[in-house]
Amino acid sequence: MVRLLIFLAALALAALGLTWLANNPGVVDVTWRGEEYEVSLMFALAAVLALAIAIAIVWAVLRFVFRIPSLVSVGARTRRREKGFQALSRGMLAVGAGDARGAAKHAADASRLIGHEPMTKLLQAQSAQLAGDRARAVAAYNAMLDHDETHGLGLRGLHVEARRAGDHGAALQYAMRAHARAPAAWAGQAVLDDRTRRGDWVGALATVDSNAGARLIDKPTANRWRAVIKTAMAEEAMQRDPKAALALAQEACRLAPTLVPAAAISGRLTAQAGDYRRASRMLEAAYAQTPHPDLAAAYLRVRHGDSSEDRLTRARALARMAPNDPESLLTVGRAALEAHDLAGARAAIAPLIASDSSQGRPTRRVCLMMADIEETEGNHGAVREWLGRAARAPRDKAWVADGVISDRWAPISPSGSLDGFVWRTPDERLAAPVESTPASAAPPPRTEAIAAPVPPAAIAPAPEAAVAARPEPVPAPTLVPVARTGVIIDPASMSPDDPGPEESQAPEAKRRGFRLYANE
């Protein structure tokens, strides 16, 4: 619209000018070689305009003639560039498809045609990686360091190659160089992983702060990681400097209120300082958000001089924070068993055993607790029944990371990831179906007569015959000599003043010292 208005305005001005010249005619005198020529003004202007157009045409023709060699060269370079980018595109597709031979061929073509392009160097490195030629890949990434636009890409490639070769020191150096030059998420994460793997919590905390300042991680993630690191620092300082450990644990609770280990450490250290009421409130608040056996154990033993009846009262008070959670029922049941209130223990865990329970089948901890109750009452047949059910019961919640089930929380997972452990129910492993013994394989019934009296033990059926006669044999449970509780407790992690939840085993269970697992 604007261009149309400008064109109309210019046309109007030209018409106005021509009209003015027509209304004011003039004469132009031209003297050429002694001859004098007289023409009108309009004719003279038209002649000048025609001469200008002719000169412009001649100049354009001459300029085109002189530029023919350069135009030919530009055309050749353009065709070469198009072929190079076509080879580059095909090479990247070959890398994505896993075609090592095709990727190497197209990488060579792209390097010959457009070797100065950054993507060409990347294609060379990736084709070498695909072919397993580490030396050529490292050479390609080192070549990227000579250019500013590919410097970061080269450092990352060298970092990956160093990690694949197992040279973690060189990998860290490449990551630190990249992080110092231009903060990147991968470099910051690599530096953080190295700090946490070596237990350098101060350096890890500084790395998290720098990554958060560069906006490589969001604020909630940064606060969570700070809380995990401070909790790890508090764990290490509990015996050496309880006051500093308490301050670190409280700061971790402020940053991540649902971090169970931080709340448990804070509650224990606050109780050790003599502030029982504050420790109780702190543990109650944490338990209300995340019911956990570590919080329950710390809450029941805030005062070490309490009797078993006092701990039962505290367990019932804690259960009111999360009345419908299975952990609350188990806590009350265990405390009642310690207090020798067997009826109360049965009533506490009865909702977890009922067939119409919303919790599903009883878990291993529930079955083992029922076995302890029956054992205390002397019902050995019921004990064996509950131990058998425990062998096939679903797992209880545990700390899980990278497919590893741990009884204790750790700040890093087995693969080195910070805050990798999650409190959840482990995945059940699928067992192969048990093949029933065919009828033809069963031994024939014994028809011979016994000629002489034999002892009763001698006429018992042979074990092989008994097993073969059963259509679906149930594999015998494996007895592992560890504490018979819902989770495995590491004795090295327990303080002398904290006997832990295993103290409440029944006499017979203490004498045996077994925990039952099913085919693990």
Coordinates of C-alpha atoms in Angstrom, one line a residue:
M1 CA 0.0 0.0 0.0
V2 CA 2.8 2.4 0.9
R3 CA 4.7 1.6 -2.3
L4 CA 1.5 2.2 -4.4
L5 CA 1.1 5.6 -2.8
I6 CA 4.8 6.5 -3.4
F7 CA 4.4 5.4 -7.1
L8 CA 1.3 7.5 -7.5
A9 CA 3.0 10.5 -5.9
A10 CA 6.0 10.2 -8.2
L11 CA 3.7 9.9 -11.3
A12 CA 1.8 13.0 -10.2
L13 CA 5.1 14.9 -9.8
A14 CA 6.3 13.8 -13.3
A15 CA 2.9 14.8 -14.9
L16 CA 3.1 18.1 -13.1
G17 CA 6.6 18.7 -14.4
L18 CA 5.7 17.9 -17.9
T19 CA 2.7 20.1 -17.8
W20 CA 4.9 23.0 -16.5
L21 CA 7.4 22.5 -19.3
A22 CA 4.5 22.4 -21.9
N23 CA 3.1 25.7 -20.5
N24 CA 6.6 27.3 -20.5
P25 CA 8.2 26.3 -23.9
G26 CA 11.9 27.2 -24.4
V27 CA 14.6 26.9 -27.0
V28 CA 18.1 25.3 -26.7
D29 CA 20.9 26.5 -28.9
V30 CA 23.7 24.0 -29.6
T31 CA 26.9 24.9 -31.5
W32 CA 28.7 22.0 -33.0
R33 CA 31.8 22.3 -35.3
G34 CA 30.9 25.8 -36.2
E35 CA 27.3 25.0 -36.9
E36 CA 24.6 26.3 -34.7
Y37 CA 21.5 24.2 -33.9
E38 CA 18.4 25.3 -32.3
V39 CA 16.0 22.8 -30.7
S40 CA 13.1 23.0 -28.3
L41 CA 13.6 22.4 -24.7
M42 CA 11.4 19.2 -24.7
F43 CA 13.5 17.7 -27.5
A44 CA 16.7 18.4 -25.7
L45 CA 15.6 16.8 -22.5
A46 CA 14.4 13.7 -24.4
A47 CA 17.8 13.5 -26.2
V48 CA 19.7 13.7 -22.9
L49 CA 17.5 11.0 -21.4
A50 CA 18.0 8.7 -24.4
L51 CA 21.7 9.2 -24.3
A52 CA 21.9 8.3 -20.6
I53 CA 19.9 5.1 -21.2
A54 CA 22.2 4.1 -24.1
I55 CA 25.3 4.7 -22.0
A56 CA 23.9 2.6 -19.1
I57 CA 23.1 -0.2 -21.5
V58 CA 26.6 -0.2 -23.0
W59 CA 28.2 -0.1 -19.5
A60 CA 26.1 -3.1 -18.4
V61 CA 27.1 -5.1 -21.4
L62 CA 30.8 -4.3 -20.9
R63 CA 30.6 -5.1 -17.2
F64 CA 29.0 -8.4 -17.9
V65 CA 31.6 -9.3 -20.4
F66 CA 34.5 -8.6 -18.0
R67 CA 32.7 -10.5 -15.2
I68 CA 32.2 -13.7 -17.1
P69 CA 35.3 -15.5 -15.6
S70 CA 34.3 -14.6 -12.0
L71 CA 30.7 -15.6 -12.7
V72 CA 31.9 -19.0 -13.9
S73 CA 34.0 -19.4 -10.8
V74 CA 31.1 -18.5 -8.5
G75 CA 28.9 -21.0 -10.2
A76 CA 31.4 -23.7 -9.7
R77 CA 31.8 -22.9 -6.1
T78 CA 28.1 -22.9 -5.6
R79 CA 27.7 -26.3 -7.2
R80 CA 30.6 -27.6 -5.1
R81 CA 29.0 -26.2 -1.9
E82 CA 25.7 -27.8 -2.8
K83 CA 27.3 -31.2 -3.4
G84 CA 29.2 -30.8 -0.1
F85 CA 26.0 -30.0 1.9
Q86 CA 24.3 -32.9 0.2
A87 CA 27.1 -35.2 1.3
L88 CA 26.9 -33.8 4.8
S89 CA 23.2 -34.4 5.0
R90 CA 23.5 -37.9 3.7
G91 CA 26.4 -38.6 6.1
M92 CA 24.4 -37.4 9.1
L93 CA 21.6 -39.7 8.0
A94 CA 24.0 -42.6 7.7
V95 CA 25.3 -41.9 11.3
G96 CA 21.7 -41.9 12.6
A97 CA 21.0 -45.2 10.7
G98 CA 24.2 -46.8 12.0
D99 CA 25.7 -47.2 8.6
A100 CA 29.5 -46.9 9.4
R101 CA 30.7 -47.4 5.8
G102 CA 28.2 -44.9 4.3
A103 CA 29.0 -42.4 7.0
A104 CA 32.7 -42.6 6.4
K105 CA 32.2 -42.2 2.6
H106 CA 30.0 -39.2 2.9
A107 CA 32.3 -37.7 5.6
A108 CA 35.2 -37.9 3.2
D109 CA 33.2 -36.3 0.4
A110 CA 32.0 -33.5 2.7
S111 CA 35.6 -32.9 3.9
R112 CA 36.8 -32.6 0.3
L113 CA 34.0 -30.3 -0.8
I114 CA 33.3 -28.2 2.3
G115 CA 36.1 -29.0 4.7
H116 CA 35.9 -25.5 6.4
E117 CA 32.3 -26.1 7.6
P118 CA 32.0 -27.0 11.4
M119 CA 29.4 -29.7 10.7
T120 CA 31.9 -31.4 8.5
K121 CA 34.3 -31.9 11.4
L122 CA 31.4 -33.2 13.5
L123 CA 30.5 -35.7 10.8
Q124 CA 34.1 -36.9 10.7
A125 CA 34.2 -37.4 14.5
Q126 CA 30.8 -39.2 14.6
S127 CA 31.7 -41.5 11.7
A128 CA 34.9 -42.4 13.4
Q129 CA 33.0 -43.2 16.6
L130 CA 30.6 -45.3 14.7
A131 CA 33.4 -47.2 13.1
G132 CA 35.2 -47.7 16.5
D133 CA 38.2 -45.7 15.4
R134 CA 38.8 -43.8 18.6
A135 CA 42.1 -42.2 17.5
R136 CA 40.5 -40.6 14.4
A137 CA 37.5 -39.4 16.6
V138 CA 39.9 -37.8 19.0
A139 CA 41.8 -36.1 16.2
A140 CA 38.6 -34.7 14.7
Y141 CA 37.5 -33.3 18.1
N142 CA 41.0 -31.8 18.7
A143 CA 40.7 -30.1 15.3
M144 CA 37.5 -28.5 16.5
L145 CA 39.4 -26.7 19.3
D146 CA 41.1 -24.5 16.7
H147 CA 37.8 -22.7 15.9
D148 CA 35.8 -20.6 18.4
E149 CA 32.4 -21.8 17.1
T150 CA 33.4 -25.5 17.5
H151 CA 35.5 -25.2 20.6
G152 CA 32.8 -26.3 23.0
L153 CA 31.7 -29.1 20.8
G154 CA 35.2 -30.4 20.6
L155 CA 35.6 -30.3 24.4
R156 CA 32.4 -32.3 24.9
G157 CA 33.5 -34.9 22.4
L158 CA 36.9 -35.3 24.0
H159 CA 35.1 -35.6 27.4
V160 CA 32.9 -38.4 26.1
E161 CA 35.9 -40.2 24.6
A162 CA 37.9 -39.9 27.8
R163 CA 35.0 -41.4 29.8
R164 CA 34.7 -44.2 27.4
A165 CA 38.4 -44.9 27.7
G166 CA 38.1 -44.9 31.5
D167 CA 40.3 -41.8 31.9
H168 CA 38.1 -39.9 34.4
G169 CA 40.8 -37.4 35.2
A170 CA 41.1 -36.2 31.6
A171 CA 37.3 -36.2 31.3
L172 CA 37.0 -33.9 34.3
Q173 CA 39.7 -31.6 32.9
Y174 CA 37.8 -31.2 29.6
A175 CA 34.5 -30.6 31.5
M176 CA 36.2 -28.0 33.7
R177 CA 37.7 -26.2 30.6
A178 CA 34.3 -26.1 28.9
H179 CA 32.6 -24.9 32.1
A180 CA 35.1 -22.1 32.6
R181 CA 34.9 -21.0 28.9
A182 CA 31.1 -21.1 28.6
P183 CA 28.9 -22.7 31.3
A184 CA 27.0 -25.6 29.8
A185 CA 24.7 -28.1 31.5
W186 CA 26.7 -31.2 30.6
A187 CA 29.9 -29.7 31.8
G188 CA 28.4 -28.5 35.1
Q189 CA 26.8 -32.0 35.6
A190 CA 30.1 -33.7 34.9
V191 CA 32.0 -31.6 37.4
L192 CA 29.2 -32.2 40.0
D193 CA 29.3 -36.0 39.4
D194 CA 33.0 -36.0 40.0
R195 CA 32.8 -34.0 43.2
T196 CA 30.0 -36.3 44.6
R197 CA 31.8 -39.5 43.5
R198 CA 34.9 -38.4 45.5
G199 CA 32.9 -37.3 48.5
D200 CA 34.0 -33.6 48.1
W201 CA 30.7 -32.2 49.4
V202 CA 32.0 -28.7 49.8
G203 CA 33.1 -28.6 46.1
A204 CA 29.8 -30.3 45.1
L205 CA 27.9 -27.6 46.9
A206 CA 29.9 -24.8 45.2
T207 CA 29.3 -26.5 41.8
V208 CA 25.5 -26.6 42.5
D209 CA 25.6 -22.9 43.4
S210 CA 27.5 -22.0 40.2
N211 CA 25.2 -24.1 38.0
A212 CA 22.1 -22.5 39.6
G213 CA 23.7 -19.0 39.1
A214 CA 24.2 -19.8 35.4
R215 CA 20.6 -21.1 35.2
L216 CA 21.7 -24.5 34.1
I217 CA 19.3 -26.1 36.7
D218 CA 16.1 -24.8 38.0
K219 CA 15.6 -23.5 41.5
P220 CA 13.7 -26.5 42.9
T221 CA 16.3 -28.9 41.7
A222 CA 19.1 -26.8 43.0
N223 CA 17.5 -26.6 46.5
R224 CA 16.9 -30.4 46.5
W225 CA 20.5 -31.1 45.6
R226 CA 21.7 -28.6 48.2
A227 CA 19.6 -30.4 50.8
V228 CA 21.0 -33.8 49.8
I229 CA 24.6 -32.5 50.0
K230 CA 24.1 -30.9 53.4
T231 CA 22.5 -34.1 54.7
A232 CA 25.6 -36.1 53.5
M233 CA 27.8 -33.5 55.3
A234 CA 25.6 -33.8 58.4
E235 CA 26.0 -37.6 58.4
E236 CA 29.8 -37.3 58.3
A237 CA 29.9 -34.7 61.1
M238 CA 27.4 -36.4 63.5
Q239 CA 30.1 -38.0 65.6
R240 CA 32.8 -35.3 65.1
D241 CA 30.8 -32.1 65.5
P242 CA 27.1 -32.6 66.5
K243 CA 26.3 -28.9 66.6
A244 CA 27.6 -28.4 63.0
A245 CA 25.8 -31.5 61.9
L246 CA 22.5 -30.3 63.5
A247 CA 22.8 -26.9 61.7
L248 CA 23.4 -28.7 58.4
A249 CA 20.5 -31.0 58.9
Q250 CA 18.2 -28.2 59.8
E251 CA 19.2 -26.2 56.7
A252 CA 18.6 -29.4 54.6
C253 CA 15.1 -29.7 56.2
R254 CA 14.4 -26.1 55.3
L255 CA 15.4 -26.6 51.7
A256 CA 13.7 -30.0 51.2
P257 CA 11.0 -30.7 53.9
T258 CA 10.3 -34.2 52.5
L259 CA 13.9 -35.4 52.7
V260 CA 13.5 -38.1 55.3
P261 CA 17.3 -38.6 56.2
A262 CA 17.7 -34.9 57.0
A263 CA 14.6 -34.9 59.2
A264 CA 15.7 -38.1 61.0
I265 CA 19.2 -36.7 61.7
S266 CA 17.8 -33.4 62.8
G267 CA 15.4 -35.1 65.2
R268 CA 18.1 -37.4 66.7
L269 CA 20.6 -34.6 67.2
T270 CA 18.0 -32.3 68.7
A271 CA 17.0 -35.0 71.1
Q272 CA 20.6 -35.6 72.0
A273 CA 20.9 -31.9 72.8
G274 CA 18.1 -32.4 75.4
D275 CA 15.3 -30.5 73.6
Y276 CA 12.9 -33.5 73.5
R277 CA 9.8 -31.4 72.8
R278 CA 11.2 -29.7 69.7
A279 CA 12.6 -33.0 68.4
S280 CA 9.2 -34.6 68.8
R281 CA 7.5 -31.8 66.9
M282 CA 10.1 -31.9 64.2
L283 CA 9.7 -35.6 63.7
E284 CA 5.9 -35.5 63.8
A285 CA 5.8 -32.8 61.1
A286 CA 8.2 -34.8 58.9
Y287 CA 6.2 -38.0 59.5
A288 CA 3.0 -36.4 58.6
Q289 CA 4.4 -35.5 55.1
T290 CA 6.3 -38.8 54.6
P291 CA 5.6 -41.7 56.9
H292 CA 8.9 -43.6 57.1
P293 CA 10.3 -46.2 59.5
D294 CA 13.5 -44.2 60.2
L295 CA 11.3 -41.3 61.4
A296 CA 9.3 -43.6 63.5
A297 CA 12.3 -45.2 65.1
A298 CA 13.8 -41.8 65.9
Y299 CA 10.5 -40.6 67.4
L300 CA 10.1 -43.6 69.6
R301 CA 13.6 -43.3 71.0
V302 CA 13.8 -39.5 71.5
R303 CA 14.2 -40.3 75.3
H304 CA 16.4 -43.3 75.8
G305 CA 15.1 -44.0 79.3
D306 CA 11.6 -44.6 78.2
S307 CA 10.0 -48.0 79.0
S308 CA 8.3 -50.1 76.4
E309 CA 4.9 -48.9 77.5
D310 CA 6.1 -45.3 77.0
R311 CA 7.2 -46.1 73.5
L312 CA 3.9 -47.7 72.8
T313 CA 2.1 -44.5 73.9
R314 CA 4.4 -42.4 71.7
A315 CA 3.8 -44.8 68.8
R316 CA 0.1 -44.3 69.0
A317 CA 0.6 -40.6 69.2
L318 CA 2.7 -40.7 66.1
A319 CA 0.2 -42.9 64.3
R320 CA -2.3 -40.1 64.6
M321 CA -0.2 -38.0 62.2
A322 CA -0.9 -40.5 59.4
P323 CA -3.6 -42.9 60.7
N324 CA -4.3 -44.7 57.4
D325 CA -0.7 -45.3 56.4
P326 CA 0.6 -48.9 56.8
E327 CA 3.8 -47.6 58.4
S328 CA 1.7 -46.2 61.3
L329 CA 0.0 -49.6 61.8
L330 CA 3.4 -51.4 61.7
T331 CA 4.9 -48.9 64.1
V332 CA 2.1 -49.4 66.7
G333 CA 2.2 -53.2 66.2
R334 CA 5.9 -53.4 66.8
A335 CA 5.8 -51.1 69.9
A336 CA 2.9 -53.2 71.2
L337 CA 4.9 -56.4 70.7
E338 CA 7.8 -54.8 72.6
A339 CA 5.4 -54.0 75.4
H340 CA 4.2 -57.7 75.3
D341 CA 0.7 -56.4 74.4
L342 CA 0.0 -59.2 72.0
A343 CA -3.7 -58.4 71.6
G344 CA -2.8 -54.8 70.8
A345 CA -0.2 -55.9 68.3
R346 CA -2.7 -58.1 66.6
A347 CA -5.3 -55.4 66.5
A348 CA -2.8 -52.8 65.1
I349 CA -1.9 -54.8 62.1
A350 CA -5.2 -56.5 61.6
P351 CA -6.2 -54.0 58.8
L352 CA -3.1 -55.1 56.9
I353 CA -4.1 -58.8 57.0
A354 CA -7.8 -58.6 56.3
S355 CA -8.8 -60.2 53.0
D356 CA -10.8 -57.0 52.1
S357 CA -7.9 -54.8 52.9
S358 CA -7.3 -51.9 50.6
Q359 CA -3.5 -52.5 51.0
G360 CA -3.7 -55.8 49.1
R361 CA -1.7 -58.9 50.3
P362 CA 0.2 -58.6 53.5
T363 CA 3.8 -57.6 52.9
R364 CA 6.9 -59.3 54.3
R365 CA 7.2 -57.1 57.3
V366 CA 3.5 -57.8 58.2
C367 CA 4.0 -61.6 57.9
L368 CA 7.2 -61.5 59.9
M369 CA 5.6 -59.5 62.6
M370 CA 2.7 -62.0 62.8
A371 CA 5.3 -64.8 63.0
D372 CA 6.9 -63.0 65.9
I373 CA 3.5 -62.7 67.6
E374 CA 2.7 -66.3 67.1
E375 CA 6.2 -67.3 68.3
T376 CA 5.8 -65.3 71.5
E377 CA 2.5 -67.2 72.1
G378 CA 4.2 -70.5 71.4
N379 CA 2.1 -71.4 68.3
H380 CA 4.9 -73.0 66.3
G381 CA 2.6 -74.2 63.5
A382 CA 1.3 -70.7 62.9
V383 CA 4.9 -69.5 62.9
R384 CA 5.8 -71.8 60.1
E385 CA 2.7 -70.7 58.2
W386 CA 3.5 -67.0 58.5
L387 CA 7.1 -67.7 57.5
G388 CA 5.9 -69.5 54.4
R389 CA 3.6 -66.6 53.6
A390 CA 6.5 -64.1 54.1
A391 CA 8.5 -66.0 51.5
R392 CA 5.9 -65.2 48.9
A393 CA 4.7 -61.9 50.2
P394 CA 5.1 -58.6 48.3
R395 CA 8.2 -56.5 49.1
D396 CA 8.0 -53.6 51.5
K397 CA 9.1 -50.1 50.5
A398 CA 12.9 -49.6 50.4
W399 CA 15.5 -47.2 49.0
V400 CA 15.8 -48.0 45.3
A401 CA 18.2 -46.6 42.7
D402 CA 19.6 -48.0 39.4
G403 CA 17.8 -51.3 40.1
V404 CA 19.6 -51.7 43.5
I405 CA 17.6 -52.1 46.7
S406 CA 19.3 -50.7 49.7
D407 CA 18.4 -50.7 53.4
R408 CA 20.0 -47.4 54.0
W409 CA 19.8 -44.0 52.2
A410 CA 22.8 -42.7 50.4
P411 CA 23.4 -39.3 48.8
I412 CA 24.5 -40.8 45.5
S413 CA 23.3 -43.9 43.6
P414 CA 25.6 -46.8 42.5
S415 CA 26.0 -45.1 39.1
G416 CA 27.1 -41.8 40.7
S417 CA 23.9 -39.8 40.3
L418 CA 23.2 -37.3 43.1
D419 CA 19.9 -37.9 44.9
G420 CA 19.3 -41.1 43.0
F421 CA 17.7 -43.2 45.8
V422 CA 13.9 -43.1 46.0
W423 CA 11.8 -44.5 48.7
R424 CA 9.3 -46.8 46.9
T425 CA 8.1 -50.3 46.6
P426 CA 10.7 -52.4 44.6
D427 CA 9.6 -54.0 41.4
E428 CA 8.7 -57.7 41.8
R429 CA 10.8 -60.1 39.9
L430 CA 9.0 -62.6 37.6
A431 CA 9.7 -66.2 38.4
A432 CA 9.7 -69.0 35.9
P433 CA 6.6 -71.2 36.1
V434 CA 7.1 -74.4 38.0
E435 CA 6.6 -77.4 35.7
S436 CA 4.4 -80.1 37.3
T437 CA 5.8 -83.6 37.4
P438 CA 4.1 -85.8 34.7
A439 CA 2.1 -88.7 36.0
S440 CA 4.3 -91.2 34.1
A441 CA 7.3 -90.0 36.1
A442 CA 5.8 -90.7 39.4
P443 CA 7.1 -93.9 41.1
P444 CA 4.6 -96.9 41.2
P445 CA 2.9 -97.5 44.5
R446 CA 4.5 -99.9 46.8
T447 CA 2.7 -103.3 46.9
E448 CA 5.3 -105.5 48.5
A449 CA 4.6 -106.7 52.0
I450 CA 6.8 -105.9 54.9
A451 CA 8.2 -109.1 56.2
A452 CA 9.5 -107.9 59.5
P453 CA 8.7 -105.0 61.8
V454 CA 10.7 -101.9 61.2
P455 CA 11.1 -98.7 63.2
P456 CA 8.5 -96.0 62.4
A457 CA 11.2 -93.7 60.9
A458 CA 12.1 -96.4 58.4
I459 CA 8.6 -96.6 56.8
A460 CA 8.4 -92.8 56.0
P461 CA 8.3 -92.2 52.3
A462 CA 11.5 -91.2 50.7
P463 CA 12.1 -87.5 50.1
E464 CA 12.4 -88.0 46.4
A465 CA 9.1 -89.9 46.2
A466 CA 7.3 -87.2 48.3
V467 CA 8.5 -84.5 46.0
A468 CA 7.6 -86.4 42.9
A469 CA 4.1 -87.1 44.1
R470 CA 3.4 -83.4 44.5
P471 CA 2.0 -81.8 41.3
E472 CA 3.3 -78.3 42.0
P473 CA 6.2 -78.4 44.4
V474 CA 6.8 -75.1 46.3
P475 CA 10.5 -74.2 46.4
A476 CA 12.0 -74.2 49.9
P477 CA 12.7 -70.7 51.3
T478 CA 16.3 -69.7 51.8
L479 CA 17.4 -68.8 55.3
V480 CA 19.8 -65.9 55.4
P481 CA 21.5 -65.2 58.8
V482 CA 20.5 -61.5 59.2
A483 CA 18.1 -59.6 61.4
R484 CA 14.5 -60.7 61.0
T485 CA 12.9 -57.4 60.3
G486 CA 11.3 -55.6 57.4
V487 CA 14.5 -54.0 56.3
I488 CA 18.1 -55.0 56.6
I489 CA 20.0 -52.8 59.0
D490 CA 23.7 -52.2 58.7
P491 CA 25.3 -52.6 62.1
A492 CA 28.1 -50.2 61.2
S493 CA 25.6 -47.4 60.7
M494 CA 23.9 -47.7 64.1
S495 CA 25.1 -45.6 67.0
P496 CA 25.6 -47.2 70.4
D497 CA 22.7 -45.2 71.9
D498 CA 20.3 -46.2 69.1
P499 CA 19.5 -49.9 69.2
G500 CA 17.1 -49.5 66.3
P501 CA 13.8 -51.3 65.5
E502 CA 15.5 -54.8 65.7
E503 CA 15.6 -54.8 69.5
S504 CA 12.0 -56.0 69.7
Q505 CA 12.5 -59.5 68.4
A506 CA 10.8 -62.4 70.2
P507 CA 13.0 -64.8 72.2
E508 CA 12.8 -67.6 69.8
A509 CA 13.6 -65.2 66.9
K510 CA 16.6 -63.9 68.8
R511 CA 17.8 -67.4 69.3
R512 CA 17.6 -68.3 65.7
G513 CA 18.7 -64.9 64.2
F514 CA 17.1 -65.7 60.8
R515 CA 15.4 -63.6 58.2
L516 CA 13.3 -65.3 55.6
Y517 CA 13.5 -64.5 52.0
A518 CA 11.9 -66.2 49.0
N519 CA 14.3 -67.3 46.3
E520 CA 16.4 -64.2 46.4

